[in-house]
C-alpha cells in the first residue's frame, strides 16, 4: 500500500460525533471533559492530547446552497466538520523531536511512540495546526495515529469505518485527491459557490496534507489557518545566519585582542 490518508467532505457531515467516540474507544483515549462551552453543540472545542477527533459546529446566518431564505432568525446554515491531525508531508513535529518518538510510518502517516517520548513538548508549538498536546497524567505527547495498528491489519481507521454518511473517507491519497476534485465540482454545481478544498495541494506550505477537507466556507470559519506553513521551514537559514554572526563575533574579538597580545609579546 502506498501513502494513505483522509478526505473529509464536510458538506455531508451531520455532526453525530460517531468519529469522536470510535476514536476514543479504539485508541483508549481518555475522557477530555464534559463541560458546557456555550459553542453550539461543541463540547471539545479543539484537538489535543485527549481529543484526536474534533467535530466543529458553526452556525451562520445565511441559507445553504439553493435553499430558500428562511424567516427571521431561522435564516441560517449549520456547518459541521470533523477535524483531525493533518499528517503533513513536511511535518515540523518530526523535525523538532529530539528522541525519535515521532516517526513516519510505511503508510506515510506520522505517529507518536509514547514510550519513547520524553515529554519535552517541542512538537506542541511546532505544529501549525495546534494538533499535538501533552497529557497531564503522563506528560507525554499524543495525537491521531490514523489507527496505525488497524492499517497494519488491512483495516481502515475507526473514525472512517464508523462514519454513517461517508463524510470521512479513507484510502490511497492520490485517489482521494481525484475524488475530492470531482466532489468539489458537484457541490459548486449544487449552488455552494464558496466550497473549496483545503490541504489537498502538494505545493502548499506543508507539502500537502495526509488529511484534507472539502470546506463550504473560508478555513478560518472552521478554525483552520488559511495559509499553513511548516514552522521549521526557515531553520536552515536561521542556523546559517547564526553561524555567520558567531564567526563575525569571533573575528571581531580576535581583531581586538591581537594588539594586546602583541604588546605583551
GROMACS .gro file of N, CA and C in nm, residues 47-167:
model
  363
   47UNK      N    1  -0.860   2.022   1.901
   47UNK     CA    2  -0.782   1.899   1.910
   47UNK      C    3  -0.680   1.908   2.022
   48UNK      N    4  -0.637   1.795   2.072
   48UNK     CA    5  -0.538   1.793   2.179
   48UNK      C    6  -0.496   1.651   2.211
   49UNK      N    7  -0.423   1.636   2.321
   49UNK     CA    8  -0.372   1.505   2.358
   49UNK      C    9  -0.484   1.406   2.386
   50UNK      N   10  -0.598   1.454   2.435
   50UNK     CA   11  -0.710   1.367   2.467
   50UNK      C   12  -0.829   1.388   2.373
   51UNK      N   13  -0.807   1.461   2.264
   51UNK     CA   14  -0.911   1.482   2.162
   51UNK      C   15  -0.846   1.466   2.026
   52UNK      N   16  -0.850   1.345   1.970
   52UNK     CA   17  -0.785   1.318   1.842
   52UNK      C   18  -0.877   1.345   1.725
   53UNK      N   19  -1.007   1.348   1.750
   53UNK     CA   20  -1.107   1.389   1.651
   53UNK      C   21  -1.193   1.496   1.715
   54UNK      N   22  -1.216   1.605   1.642
   54UNK     CA   23  -1.298   1.714   1.696
   54UNK      C   24  -1.401   1.757   1.592
   55UNK      N   25  -1.528   1.746   1.627
   55UNK     CA   26  -1.636   1.787   1.537
   55UNK      C   27  -1.676   1.931   1.570
   56UNK      N   28  -1.655   2.019   1.473
   56UNK     CA   29  -1.689   2.160   1.491
   56UNK      C   30  -1.832   2.187   1.446
   57UNK      N   31  -1.900   2.274   1.519
   57UNK     CA   32  -2.035   2.317   1.485
   57UNK      C   33  -2.031   2.469   1.463
   58UNK      N   34  -2.057   2.513   1.340
   58UNK     CA   35  -2.050   2.655   1.307
   58UNK      C   36  -2.187   2.702   1.259
   59UNK      N   37  -2.246   2.796   1.329
   59UNK     CA   38  -2.377   2.848   1.291
   59UNK      C   39  -2.360   2.982   1.217
   60UNK      N   40  -2.421   2.993   1.099
   60UNK     CA   41  -2.411   3.114   1.018
   60UNK      C   42  -2.550   3.162   0.976
   61UNK      N   43  -2.567   3.292   0.970
   61UNK     CA   44  -2.696   3.348   0.933
   61UNK      C   45  -2.707   3.364   0.782
   62UNK      N   46  -2.713   3.252   0.712
   62UNK     CA   47  -2.738   3.252   0.569
   62UNK      C   48  -2.778   3.111   0.525
   63UNK      N   49  -2.855   3.100   0.417
   63UNK     CA   50  -2.900   2.968   0.372
   63UNK      C   51  -2.787   2.891   0.306
   64UNK      N   52  -2.806   2.762   0.291
   64UNK     CA   53  -2.706   2.675   0.231
   64UNK      C   54  -2.745   2.641   0.088
   65UNK      N   55  -2.657   2.672  -0.007
   65UNK     CA   56  -2.682   2.637  -0.146
   65UNK      C   57  -2.808   2.699  -0.202
   66UNK      N   58  -2.894   2.617  -0.264
   66UNK     CA   59  -3.016   2.665  -0.328
   66UNK      C   60  -3.134   2.674  -0.232
   67UNK      N   61  -3.110   2.655  -0.103
   67UNK     CA   62  -3.220   2.664  -0.008
   67UNK      C   63  -3.283   2.802  -0.009
   68UNK      N   64  -3.414   2.805   0.005
   68UNK     CA   65  -3.483   2.933   0.010
   68UNK      C   66  -3.455   3.000   0.144
   69UNK      N   67  -3.440   3.133   0.145
   69UNK     CA   68  -3.418   3.204   0.271
   69UNK      C   69  -3.531   3.173   0.369
   70UNK      N   70  -3.494   3.161   0.496
   70UNK     CA   71  -3.593   3.131   0.599
   70UNK      C   72  -3.666   3.256   0.644
   71UNK      N   73  -3.718   3.250   0.762
   71UNK     CA   74  -3.795   3.361   0.819
   71UNK      C   75  -3.724   3.410   0.944
   72UNK      N   76  -3.679   3.535   0.942
   72UNK     CA   77  -3.618   3.595   1.059
   72UNK      C   78  -3.496   3.520   1.107
   73UNK      N   79  -3.499   3.481   1.234
   73UNK     CA   80  -3.385   3.417   1.296
   73UNK      C   81  -3.359   3.276   1.242
   74UNK      N   82  -3.454   3.219   1.169
   74UNK     CA   83  -3.436   3.084   1.117
   74UNK      C   84  -3.359   3.081   0.986
   75UNK      N   85  -3.320   3.196   0.935
   75UNK     CA   86  -3.244   3.202   0.810
   75UNK      C   87  -3.096   3.180   0.842
   76UNK      N   88  -3.056   3.054   0.856
   76UNK     CA   89  -2.918   3.023   0.890
   76UNK      C   90  -2.880   2.887   0.834
   77UNK      N   91  -2.749   2.863   0.833
   77UNK     CA   92  -2.700   2.731   0.796
   77UNK      C   93  -2.605   2.682   0.906
   78UNK      N   94  -2.592   2.555   0.916
   78UNK     CA   95  -2.511   2.491   1.018
   78UNK      C   96  -2.399   2.416   0.950
   79UNK      N   97  -2.275   2.460   0.968
   79UNK     CA   98  -2.160   2.392   0.911
   79UNK      C   99  -2.099   2.299   1.016
   80UNK      N  100  -2.073   2.177   0.977
   80UNK     CA  101  -2.013   2.079   1.067
   80UNK      C  102  -1.892   2.017   0.999
   81UNK      N  103  -1.789   1.991   1.076
   81UNK     CA  104  -1.667   1.934   1.018
   81UNK      C  105  -1.590   1.857   1.124
   82UNK      N  106  -1.542   1.740   1.088
   82UNK     CA  107  -1.463   1.658   1.179
   82UNK      C  108  -1.315   1.682   1.151
   83UNK      N  109  -1.249   1.749   1.244
   83UNK     CA  110  -1.108   1.784   1.229
   83UNK      C  111  -1.020   1.673   1.287
   84UNK      N  112  -0.895   1.668   1.239
   84UNK     CA  113  -0.803   1.562   1.280
   84UNK      C  114  -0.661   1.607   1.247
   85UNK      N  115  -0.562   1.534   1.296
   85UNK     CA  116  -0.423   1.562   1.259
   85UNK      C  117  -0.408   1.553   1.108
   86UNK      N  118  -0.329   1.645   1.050
   86UNK     CA  119  -0.317   1.653   0.904
   86UNK      C  120  -0.212   1.558   0.847
   87UNK      N  121  -0.128   1.497   0.931
   87UNK     CA  122  -0.024   1.406   0.883
   87UNK      C  123   0.052   1.469   0.766
   88UNK      N  124   0.107   1.586   0.792
   88UNK     CA  125   0.170   1.669   0.688
   88UNK      C  126   0.285   1.597   0.617
   89UNK      N  127   0.302   1.631   0.490
   89UNK     CA  128   0.416   1.580   0.416
   89UNK      C  129   0.546   1.635   0.474
   90UNK      N  130   0.547   1.764   0.502
   90UNK     CA  131   0.660   1.829   0.570
   90UNK      C  132   0.615   1.858   0.713
   91UNK      N  133   0.639   1.764   0.801
   91UNK     CA  134   0.587   1.772   0.938
   91UNK      C  135   0.691   1.832   1.031
   92UNK      N  136   0.659   1.950   1.084
   92UNK     CA  137   0.751   2.018   1.176
   92UNK      C  138   0.770   1.939   1.305
   93UNK      N  139   0.667   1.868   1.348
   93UNK     CA  140   0.680   1.790   1.471
   93UNK      C  141   0.790   1.686   1.459
   94UNK      N  142   0.804   1.628   1.339
   94UNK     CA  143   0.911   1.531   1.315
   94UNK      C  144   1.048   1.599   1.322
   95UNK      N  145   1.055   1.721   1.269
   95UNK     CA  146   1.183   1.791   1.262
   95UNK      C  147   1.238   1.825   1.400
   96UNK      N  148   1.148   1.857   1.494
   96UNK     CA  149   1.195   1.907   1.623
   96UNK      C  150   1.205   1.799   1.730
   97UNK      N  151   1.150   1.682   1.706
   97UNK     CA  152   1.150   1.576   1.808
   97UNK      C  153   1.294   1.527   1.832
   98UNK      N  154   1.346   1.540   1.954
   98UNK     CA  155   1.486   1.503   1.979
   98UNK      C  156   1.508   1.354   2.007
   99UNK      N  157   1.401   1.280   2.032
   99UNK     CA  158   1.417   1.140   2.072
   99UNK      C  159   1.377   1.040   1.963
  100UNK      N  160   1.317   1.088   1.855
  100UNK     CA  161   1.266   0.998   1.753
  100UNK      C  162   1.134   0.936   1.792
  101UNK      N  163   1.070   0.995   1.892
  101UNK     CA  164   0.939   0.945   1.933
  101UNK      C  165   0.838   0.959   1.818
  102UNK      N  166   0.847   1.069   1.745
  102UNK     CA  167   0.762   1.089   1.628
  102UNK      C  168   0.833   1.031   1.506
  103UNK      N  169   0.761   0.951   1.430
  103UNK     CA  170   0.824   0.891   1.312
  103UNK      C  171   0.722   0.880   1.198
  104UNK      N  172   0.774   0.867   1.077
  104UNK     CA  173   0.692   0.849   0.958
  104UNK      C  174   0.676   0.700   0.932
  105UNK      N  175   0.552   0.656   0.923
  105UNK     CA  176   0.527   0.514   0.904
  105UNK      C  177   0.538   0.475   0.756
  106UNK      N  178   0.528   0.346   0.731
  106UNK     CA  179   0.531   0.297   0.593
  106UNK      C  180   0.408   0.337   0.514
  107UNK      N  181   0.305   0.390   0.584
  107UNK     CA  182   0.182   0.436   0.518
  107UNK      C  183   0.185   0.587   0.492
  108UNK      N  184   0.296   0.653   0.528
  108UNK     CA  185   0.307   0.797   0.509
  108UNK      C  186   0.245   0.878   0.621
  109UNK      N  187   0.200   0.813   0.727
  109UNK     CA  188   0.139   0.884   0.840
  109UNK      C  189   0.246   0.918   0.943
  110UNK      N  190   0.210   1.007   1.036
  110UNK     CA  191   0.301   1.049   1.142
  110UNK      C  192   0.246   1.000   1.275
  111UNK      N  193   0.328   0.927   1.349
  111UNK     CA  194   0.283   0.861   1.472
  111UNK      C  195   0.376   0.896   1.589
  112UNK      N  196   0.317   0.910   1.708
  112UNK     CA  197   0.393   0.933   1.831
  112UNK      C  198   0.411   0.800   1.904
  113UNK      N  199   0.536   0.765   1.935
  113UNK     CA  200   0.564   0.650   2.021
  113UNK      C  201   0.569   0.701   2.165
  114UNK      N  202   0.461   0.681   2.237
  114UNK     CA  203   0.452   0.740   2.370
  114UNK      C  204   0.553   0.682   2.468
  115UNK      N  205   0.601   0.560   2.444
  115UNK     CA  206   0.700   0.502   2.534
  115UNK      C  207   0.841   0.556   2.508
  116UNK      N  208   0.857   0.630   2.397
  116UNK     CA  209   0.987   0.690   2.364
  116UNK      C  210   0.986   0.840   2.395
  117UNK      N  211   0.868   0.900   2.400
  117UNK     CA  212   0.855   1.044   2.423
  117UNK      C  213   0.909   1.081   2.561
  118UNK      N  214   0.991   1.186   2.568
  118UNK     CA  215   1.046   1.232   2.695
  118UNK      C  216   0.970   1.352   2.753
  119UNK      N  217   0.862   1.391   2.684
  119UNK     CA  218   0.779   1.499   2.736
  119UNK      C  219   0.837   1.638   2.721
  120UNK      N  220   0.933   1.657   2.629
  120UNK     CA  221   0.996   1.789   2.613
  120UNK      C  222   0.897   1.894   2.564
  121UNK      N  223   0.799   1.851   2.485
  121UNK     CA  224   0.696   1.942   2.437
  121UNK      C  225   0.734   2.027   2.318
  122UNK      N  226   0.849   1.999   2.254
  122UNK     CA  227   0.890   2.079   2.138
  122UNK      C  228   0.789   2.069   2.024
  123UNK      N  229   0.726   1.954   2.011
  123UNK     CA  230   0.634   1.931   1.900
  123UNK      C  231   0.506   2.013   1.913
  124UNK      N  232   0.470   2.050   2.036
  124UNK     CA  233   0.343   2.120   2.058
  124UNK      C  234   0.339   2.256   1.987
  125UNK      N  235   0.437   2.346   2.009
  125UNK     CA  236   0.434   2.474   1.936
  125UNK      C  237   0.478   2.461   1.790
  126UNK      N  238   0.544   2.350   1.755
  126UNK     CA  239   0.592   2.332   1.618
  126UNK      C  240   0.478   2.307   1.521
  127UNK      N  241   0.368   2.247   1.568
  127UNK     CA  242   0.257   2.214   1.478
  127UNK      C  243   0.181   2.341   1.439
  128UNK      N  244   0.170   2.372   1.310
  128UNK     CA  245   0.099   2.493   1.268
  128UNK      C  246  -0.052   2.485   1.285
  129UNK      N  247  -0.103   2.366   1.320
  129UNK     CA  248  -0.247   2.348   1.336
  129UNK      C  249  -0.290   2.330   1.482
  130UNK      N  250  -0.194   2.328   1.574
  130UNK     CA  251  -0.228   2.311   1.714
  130UNK      C  252  -0.286   2.174   1.744
  131UNK      N  253  -0.238   2.073   1.674
  131UNK     CA  254  -0.294   1.938   1.687
  131UNK      C  255  -0.242   1.865   1.811
  132UNK      N  256  -0.111   1.869   1.830
  132UNK     CA  257  -0.049   1.787   1.935
  132UNK      C  258  -0.063   1.854   2.072
  133UNK      N  259  -0.080   1.772   2.174
  133UNK     CA  260  -0.083   1.821   2.311
  133UNK      C  261  -0.010   1.725   2.402
  134UNK      N  262   0.013   1.767   2.527
  134UNK     CA  263   0.076   1.682   2.627
  134UNK      C  264  -0.028   1.641   2.731
  135UNK      N  265  -0.031   1.516   2.764
  135UNK     CA  266  -0.125   1.466   2.862
  135UNK      C  267  -0.080   1.505   3.003
  136UNK      N  268  -0.173   1.559   3.080
  136UNK     CA  269  -0.141   1.599   3.216
  136UNK      C  270  -0.106   1.479   3.303
  137UNK      N  271  -0.168   1.366   3.275
  137UNK     CA  272  -0.145   1.247   3.357
  137UNK      C  273  -0.006   1.188   3.341
  138UNK      N  274   0.044   1.186   3.217
  138UNK     CA  275   0.174   1.122   3.191
  138UNK      C  276   0.282   1.220   3.145
  139UNK      N  277   0.241   1.336   3.094
  139UNK     CA  278   0.338   1.434   3.047
  139UNK      C  279   0.393   1.407   2.908
  140UNK      N  280   0.341   1.306   2.839
  140UNK     CA  281   0.391   1.273   2.706
  140UNK      C  282   0.296   1.328   2.600
  141UNK      N  283   0.348   1.343   2.479
  141UNK     CA  284   0.269   1.395   2.367
  141UNK      C  285   0.178   1.287   2.311
  142UNK      N  286   0.065   1.331   2.256
  142UNK     CA  287  -0.029   1.235   2.197
  142UNK      C  288  -0.109   1.304   2.087
  143UNK      N  289  -0.144   1.227   1.984
  143UNK     CA  290  -0.225   1.276   1.873
  143UNK      C  291  -0.275   1.157   1.791
  144UNK      N  292  -0.352   1.188   1.688
  144UNK     CA  293  -0.404   1.085   1.598
  144UNK      C  294  -0.291   1.003   1.535
  145UNK      N  295  -0.309   0.873   1.531
  145UNK     CA  296  -0.214   0.783   1.466
  145UNK      C  297  -0.269   0.728   1.334
  146UNK      N  298  -0.386   0.774   1.296
  146UNK     CA  299  -0.461   0.718   1.184
  146UNK      C  300  -0.480   0.567   1.203
  147UNK      N  301  -0.494   0.529   1.331
  147UNK     CA  302  -0.513   0.387   1.368
  147UNK      C  303  -0.406   0.299   1.304
  148UNK      N  304  -0.281   0.330   1.337
  148UNK     CA  305  -0.166   0.259   1.279
  148UNK      C  306  -0.178   0.108   1.295
  149UNK      N  307  -0.230   0.063   1.410
  149UNK     CA  308  -0.243  -0.080   1.431
  149UNK      C  309  -0.346  -0.142   1.337
  150UNK      N  310  -0.453  -0.069   1.309
  150UNK     CA  311  -0.554  -0.120   1.216
  150UNK      C  312  -0.500  -0.124   1.072
  151UNK      N  313  -0.424  -0.024   1.034
  151UNK     CA  314  -0.368  -0.021   0.899
  151UNK      C  315  -0.279  -0.143   0.876
  152UNK      N  316  -0.204  -0.181   0.978
  152UNK     CA  317  -0.116  -0.296   0.966
  152UNK      C  318  -0.192  -0.425   0.942
  153UNK      N  319  -0.318  -0.429   0.982
  153UNK     CA  320  -0.402  -0.548   0.962
  153UNK      C  321  -0.494  -0.533   0.841
  154UNK      N  322  -0.470  -0.428   0.761
  154UNK     CA  323  -0.551  -0.411   0.641
  154UNK      C  324  -0.689  -0.353   0.667
  155UNK      N  325  -0.710  -0.291   0.783
  155UNK     CA  326  -0.839  -0.231   0.816
  155UNK      C  327  -0.831  -0.079   0.804
  156UNK      N  328  -0.945  -0.015   0.781
  156UNK     CA  329  -0.948   0.130   0.777
  156UNK      C  330  -0.958   0.185   0.919
  157UNK      N  331  -0.918   0.310   0.940
  157UNK     CA  332  -0.926   0.371   1.073
  157UNK      C  333  -1.068   0.367   1.131
  158UNK      N  334  -1.076   0.366   1.262
  158UNK     CA  335  -1.204   0.352   1.330
  158UNK      C  336  -1.301   0.464   1.296
  159UNK      N  337  -1.251   0.587   1.284
  159UNK     CA  338  -1.340   0.700   1.257
  159UNK      C  339  -1.405   0.688   1.120
  160UNK      N  340  -1.327   0.651   1.018
  160UNK     CA  341  -1.382   0.635   0.883
  160UNK      C  342  -1.477   0.516   0.876
  161UNK      N  343  -1.443   0.412   0.950
  161UNK     CA  344  -1.527   0.292   0.950
  161UNK      C  345  -1.665   0.320   1.007
  162UNK      N  346  -1.671   0.407   1.107
  162UNK     CA  347  -1.798   0.430   1.176
  162UNK      C  348  -1.879   0.546   1.120
  163UNK      N  349  -1.821   0.630   1.034
  163UNK     CA  350  -1.892   0.748   0.981
  163UNK      C  351  -2.015   0.704   0.900
  164UNK      N  352  -2.135   0.743   0.941
  164UNK     CA  353  -2.257   0.693   0.875
  164UNK      C  354  -2.285   0.755   0.739
  165UNK      N  355  -2.224   0.870   0.709
  165UNK     CA  356  -2.252   0.937   0.582
  165UNK      C  357  -2.134   0.931   0.485
  166UNK      N  358  -2.025   0.869   0.526
  166UNK     CA  359  -1.900   0.867   0.447
  166UNK      C  360  -1.843   1.007   0.432
  167UNK      N  361  -1.870   1.093   0.529
  167UNK     CA  362  -1.805   1.224   0.528
  167UNK      C  363  -1.655   1.206   0.543
   0.00000   0.00000   0.00000
